Amino acid sequence: MRIARNILFLISSLVLTAFLIAVIYLFVNNIIGLIILVVGLIALVTLMIIVAVGLGKRKFLFIQNKSCILLTYVYLVATIILLCGICFYHFILHYKFGDMSVGDKLKLLQQITVVREISETMMTKDYPVLEHQHITFKYHPETEKQVYKLIESMEEIKRVEEEMFGQAIAKRDPLEVVVLRNSNDYYELMPFLPELIDGAYDNKNKTVLIYQNSKDETFMVGAFAHEYTHYLLDLFSLKVGLQHDDVPLWYNEGISEYIHYQIIDTPRTPGILDTNLSFSDLHTSKDWNSASESSDTYYLAKKAIDYLVGQHGKKILASILLDQKETDSFEVSFEKITGLQLSTLNQTIFSVNEELDKAWRAWQEGDNETAEKMYLEIIRKYPDESLAWHQFALLLEEQQRWDEALEARRKVSQLTPNDGVSFLNLSYLLIIFNTKESLDMANKALELSKMDSFGNVPFYQEWVNEISIFHQLKNQGKEVEAYRFIFQSEQLSNQTTIMGELKRQAKEKYPGEF
């Protein structure tokens, strides 16, 4: 009975010791951690020697028998193993991520443990389960409609997957997708993650965790596409003989963001950008986390992938990884396949301003043919560059290619959904097509100007008033009065090509009136 009690005490002591060591290393940096390791090992080894000497005695210190001395010896050996193990893990974290705060360490622990065990938590244990192909969806009942939208989106994801990899990847490892009700449930499970995280993927256990956003029906589909792409890249990497960490993090995240916005065509406004940030310095999680503090790394990574696809097509993304297996270096394969140096890729993708200047000068000098070719090439390489689309729209308007110009104007508004000016320009152009839609876009521009601290609200309001009257008169069948009214518009007088087209339409309809 006494021996059993002593063994139970030993186990309890080891658990408490492990907890204390873990807590200590949670709050210390690498140097202090090393000092603790050295001092701890010296102290423990010294005690082991003393205890070893005591094994030959009937009474040692306050210990009455040899069995207790032996258990003490076991405790010291186990403590040394615990100390070395936790310290080793601490040093690995420092090597991979650099100095980390307590919050960073807790966040990492959350990512490692919570996603893996999410299906066993009390929050999700009663969730309905839906099997679809290689995926098990475990979802909150309120998200059922969204889950079926995720399933619908898989056909489009598969199309992009086949374009990128040449064929669909064999799904040898099943995937579990846990769908939570909202962001509150998400952060209750993973409280140490930073804000604005749309989802998480556990590559070891092939588990995705996402949540519903009631204000944006496309949010969860985009998050799923992103995290599912991580899964696809893992499968492809293993197929060609690469490990997860062999693929630079910027490349992994960039491709995932790229497919996200291939599926959901709602471009986001980037955060702070450091255009001097080299992609060579974004290989590991440590690099990525450090750079993310001063730059929108997700946007930079996607912009790089956009550029590569614009230059070479989607298949180049897989070709680089295939070649990496042969060269054993992503950077070497990247330069070999693309002809670009990874260290200067940032300079290359942000050289668009120089190209736009050249195209603009060609247009201003009257060489429209050259300017158009240059703009088309810029748009091909930088499909999300709103300024390129804006300038191209101006060129098309000058040439009175109205349908093409309208398409370009719509693209500008899609790329800049929070910019009132883009919707104002779209409204001006729509007046020659559809006065109702022109009014709608004018109101949209007005609303955006009210949210902008520097917005010129009276200017936008003036155009809303003018287009409202024009639209109303046309609906009442008073088209001659409508045209005469709008021809007095001061704002539209600055849109000379659009005003010219309106006058042409008016003369064609009512030759005796204008």
Coordinates of C-alpha atoms in Angstrom, one line a residue, residues 171-409:
K171 CA -7.0 12.6 -52.9
R172 CA -5.3 9.8 -51.1
D173 CA -5.6 11.5 -47.7
P174 CA -9.2 12.3 -46.6
L175 CA -9.9 15.9 -45.4
E176 CA -12.1 17.0 -42.5
V177 CA -13.7 20.4 -42.7
V178 CA -15.2 21.8 -39.5
V179 CA -17.6 24.7 -40.1
L180 CA -18.3 26.9 -37.1
R181 CA -21.3 29.2 -36.7
N182 CA -19.5 32.5 -36.5
S183 CA -16.2 34.2 -35.6
N184 CA -17.0 34.2 -31.9
D185 CA -17.0 30.4 -31.9
Y186 CA -13.8 30.4 -33.9
Y187 CA -11.9 32.6 -31.5
E188 CA -13.4 30.8 -28.5
L189 CA -11.6 27.7 -29.8
M190 CA -8.5 29.6 -30.9
P191 CA -8.3 32.7 -28.7
F192 CA -4.6 33.3 -29.3
L193 CA -4.8 33.7 -33.1
P194 CA -4.6 37.3 -34.5
E195 CA -7.7 39.0 -35.7
L196 CA -8.9 38.8 -39.3
I197 CA -7.8 35.2 -39.8
D198 CA -10.4 33.6 -42.1
G199 CA -9.6 30.0 -41.4
A200 CA -6.9 27.4 -40.4
Y201 CA -5.4 24.3 -41.9
D202 CA -3.6 21.5 -40.0
N203 CA -1.3 19.8 -42.6
K204 CA -0.4 16.9 -40.3
N205 CA -4.0 15.9 -39.6
K206 CA -5.6 17.2 -42.8
T207 CA -8.2 19.3 -41.0
V208 CA -9.7 22.7 -42.1
L209 CA -11.4 25.0 -39.7
I210 CA -13.6 27.8 -41.1
Y211 CA -16.6 29.9 -39.9
Q212 CA -19.6 31.6 -41.2
N213 CA -19.9 35.4 -41.8
S214 CA -23.6 36.4 -41.8
K215 CA -22.8 39.7 -43.5
D216 CA -20.9 38.2 -46.5
E217 CA -22.3 35.1 -48.1
T218 CA -19.1 34.7 -50.2
F219 CA -16.8 34.9 -47.2
M220 CA -16.8 31.2 -46.2
V221 CA -16.5 30.0 -49.8
G222 CA -13.4 32.1 -50.2
A223 CA -11.9 30.9 -46.9
F224 CA -12.6 27.3 -47.9
A225 CA -11.0 27.8 -51.3
H226 CA -7.9 29.2 -49.6
E227 CA -7.5 26.4 -46.9
Y228 CA -8.4 23.7 -49.4
T229 CA -5.6 24.9 -51.7
H230 CA -3.2 24.3 -48.8
Y231 CA -4.4 20.8 -48.7
L232 CA -4.0 20.4 -52.5
L233 CA -0.4 21.7 -52.3
D234 CA 0.4 19.3 -49.5
L235 CA -0.8 16.4 -51.6
F236 CA 1.0 17.5 -54.7
S237 CA 4.2 18.2 -52.8
L238 CA 4.2 14.7 -51.3
K239 CA 3.4 13.2 -54.7
V240 CA 6.6 14.8 -56.2
G241 CA 8.7 14.0 -53.2
L242 CA 8.8 17.3 -51.4
Q243 CA 8.1 18.0 -47.7
H244 CA 5.6 20.6 -46.5
D245 CA 8.5 22.9 -45.3
D246 CA 10.3 22.6 -48.7
V247 CA 7.7 24.9 -50.3
P248 CA 8.3 28.6 -49.3
L249 CA 5.5 30.0 -47.2
W250 CA 5.0 33.0 -49.5
Y251 CA 4.5 30.6 -52.4
N252 CA 2.0 28.4 -50.5
E253 CA 0.0 31.4 -49.2
G254 CA 0.2 33.2 -52.6
I255 CA -1.2 30.3 -54.5
S256 CA -3.9 29.8 -51.9
E257 CA -4.9 33.5 -52.1
Y258 CA -4.8 33.3 -55.9
I259 CA -7.3 30.4 -56.0
H260 CA -9.4 32.1 -53.3
Y261 CA -9.9 35.1 -55.7
Q262 CA -10.3 32.9 -58.7
I263 CA -13.4 31.4 -57.0
I264 CA -14.7 34.6 -55.4
D265 CA -14.1 37.6 -57.6
T266 CA -14.2 40.3 -54.9
P267 CA -10.7 41.9 -54.8
R268 CA -9.8 43.3 -51.4
T269 CA -8.1 46.5 -50.5
P270 CA -4.5 45.8 -49.4
G271 CA -3.1 46.9 -46.1
I272 CA 0.3 48.6 -45.6
L273 CA 2.7 47.4 -48.2
D274 CA 6.5 47.2 -48.1
T275 CA 7.3 46.9 -51.8
N276 CA 11.0 46.5 -50.9
L277 CA 10.4 43.3 -49.1
S278 CA 12.3 40.5 -50.8
F279 CA 10.5 37.2 -51.4
S280 CA 13.8 35.4 -50.6
D281 CA 13.1 36.6 -47.0
L282 CA 9.6 35.0 -46.8
H283 CA 10.5 31.3 -46.9
T284 CA 9.8 30.2 -43.3
S285 CA 7.1 30.9 -40.8
K286 CA 9.6 33.0 -38.8
D287 CA 10.2 35.2 -41.9
W288 CA 6.5 35.4 -42.7
N289 CA 5.4 36.4 -39.1
S290 CA 8.2 39.0 -38.8
A291 CA 7.4 40.6 -42.2
S292 CA 3.6 40.5 -41.5
E293 CA 4.1 43.1 -38.7
S294 CA 5.0 45.8 -41.2
S295 CA 3.4 44.7 -44.5
D296 CA 0.4 42.9 -46.0
T297 CA 2.3 39.7 -46.9
Y298 CA -0.8 37.9 -48.2
Y299 CA -1.4 40.6 -50.7
L300 CA 2.2 40.7 -51.8
A301 CA 2.3 36.9 -52.2
K302 CA -0.9 36.9 -54.3
K303 CA 0.4 39.8 -56.4
A304 CA 3.5 37.7 -57.2
I305 CA 1.4 34.7 -58.2
D306 CA -0.8 36.9 -60.3
Y307 CA 2.3 38.2 -62.1
L308 CA 3.7 34.7 -62.7
V309 CA 0.4 33.4 -64.1
G310 CA 0.0 36.5 -66.2
Q311 CA 3.4 35.9 -67.7
H312 CA 3.5 32.1 -68.1
G313 CA 0.1 30.7 -67.4
K314 CA -1.2 28.6 -64.4
K315 CA 0.9 25.5 -65.1
I316 CA 4.1 27.2 -64.2
L317 CA 3.1 27.1 -60.6
A318 CA 3.4 23.3 -60.5
S319 CA 6.4 23.2 -62.9
I320 CA 8.5 25.1 -60.3
L321 CA 7.8 22.5 -57.7
L322 CA 8.4 19.6 -60.0
D323 CA 11.8 21.0 -61.0
Q324 CA 12.6 21.7 -57.3
K325 CA 12.7 17.9 -56.7
E326 CA 15.6 17.7 -59.2
T327 CA 17.5 20.8 -58.1
D328 CA 16.7 20.5 -54.4
S329 CA 16.4 24.3 -54.3
F330 CA 13.2 26.3 -54.8
E331 CA 15.2 29.5 -55.6
V332 CA 17.3 27.7 -58.3
S333 CA 14.2 26.1 -59.9
F334 CA 12.3 29.4 -59.7
E335 CA 15.0 31.2 -61.7
K336 CA 15.4 28.3 -64.1
I337 CA 11.7 28.1 -64.9
T338 CA 10.6 31.7 -64.8
G339 CA 13.8 33.5 -65.9
L340 CA 13.4 35.8 -62.9
Q341 CA 15.5 36.1 -59.8
L342 CA 13.6 35.5 -56.6
S343 CA 15.7 38.2 -54.8
T344 CA 14.5 40.9 -57.2
L345 CA 10.9 39.6 -57.9
N346 CA 9.5 42.4 -55.7
Q347 CA 11.1 45.0 -58.0
T348 CA 9.8 43.2 -61.0
I349 CA 6.1 43.0 -60.0
F350 CA 6.1 46.6 -58.9
S351 CA 7.6 47.9 -62.1
V352 CA 4.1 48.4 -63.4
N353 CA 4.3 52.2 -62.8
E354 CA 7.1 52.5 -65.3
E355 CA 5.2 50.5 -67.9
L356 CA 2.1 52.7 -67.3
D357 CA 4.1 55.8 -67.8
K358 CA 5.4 54.5 -71.1
A359 CA 1.9 53.6 -72.3
W360 CA 0.5 56.9 -71.2
R361 CA 3.2 58.8 -73.1
A362 CA 2.6 56.8 -76.2
W363 CA -1.1 57.7 -76.0
Q364 CA -0.5 61.4 -75.4
E365 CA 1.9 61.5 -78.4
G366 CA -0.9 60.1 -80.6
D367 CA 0.4 56.6 -81.0
N368 CA -2.9 54.9 -80.0
E369 CA -2.0 51.6 -81.6
T370 CA 1.2 51.2 -79.5
A371 CA -0.5 52.5 -76.4
E372 CA -3.3 50.0 -76.7
K373 CA -0.8 47.1 -77.1
M374 CA 1.1 48.3 -74.1
Y375 CA -2.0 48.6 -72.0
L376 CA -3.2 45.1 -73.0
E377 CA 0.2 43.7 -72.1
I378 CA 0.2 45.4 -68.7
I379 CA -3.3 44.2 -68.0
R380 CA -2.3 40.6 -68.9
K381 CA 0.7 40.8 -66.5
Y382 CA -1.1 42.8 -63.8
P383 CA -4.8 41.8 -64.0
D384 CA -5.7 43.5 -60.7
E385 CA -4.0 46.8 -61.4
S386 CA -6.9 49.3 -61.3
L387 CA -4.9 52.2 -62.6
A388 CA -4.1 50.2 -65.8
W389 CA -7.8 49.5 -66.3
H390 CA -8.7 53.2 -65.7
Q391 CA -6.2 54.5 -68.2
F392 CA -7.2 51.8 -70.8
A393 CA -10.8 52.9 -70.3
L394 CA -9.9 56.5 -71.0
L395 CA -8.2 55.4 -74.2
L396 CA -11.2 53.3 -75.3
E397 CA -13.6 56.2 -74.5
E398 CA -11.6 58.6 -76.7
Q399 CA -11.8 56.1 -79.5
Q400 CA -15.6 55.8 -78.9
R401 CA -15.4 52.0 -78.3
W402 CA -18.1 52.3 -75.8
D403 CA -18.8 48.6 -75.1
E404 CA -15.2 47.9 -74.4
A405 CA -14.9 51.0 -72.4
L406 CA -17.8 50.0 -70.2
E407 CA -16.3 46.6 -69.6
A408 CA -13.0 48.3 -68.5
R409 CA -14.9 50.7 -66.2

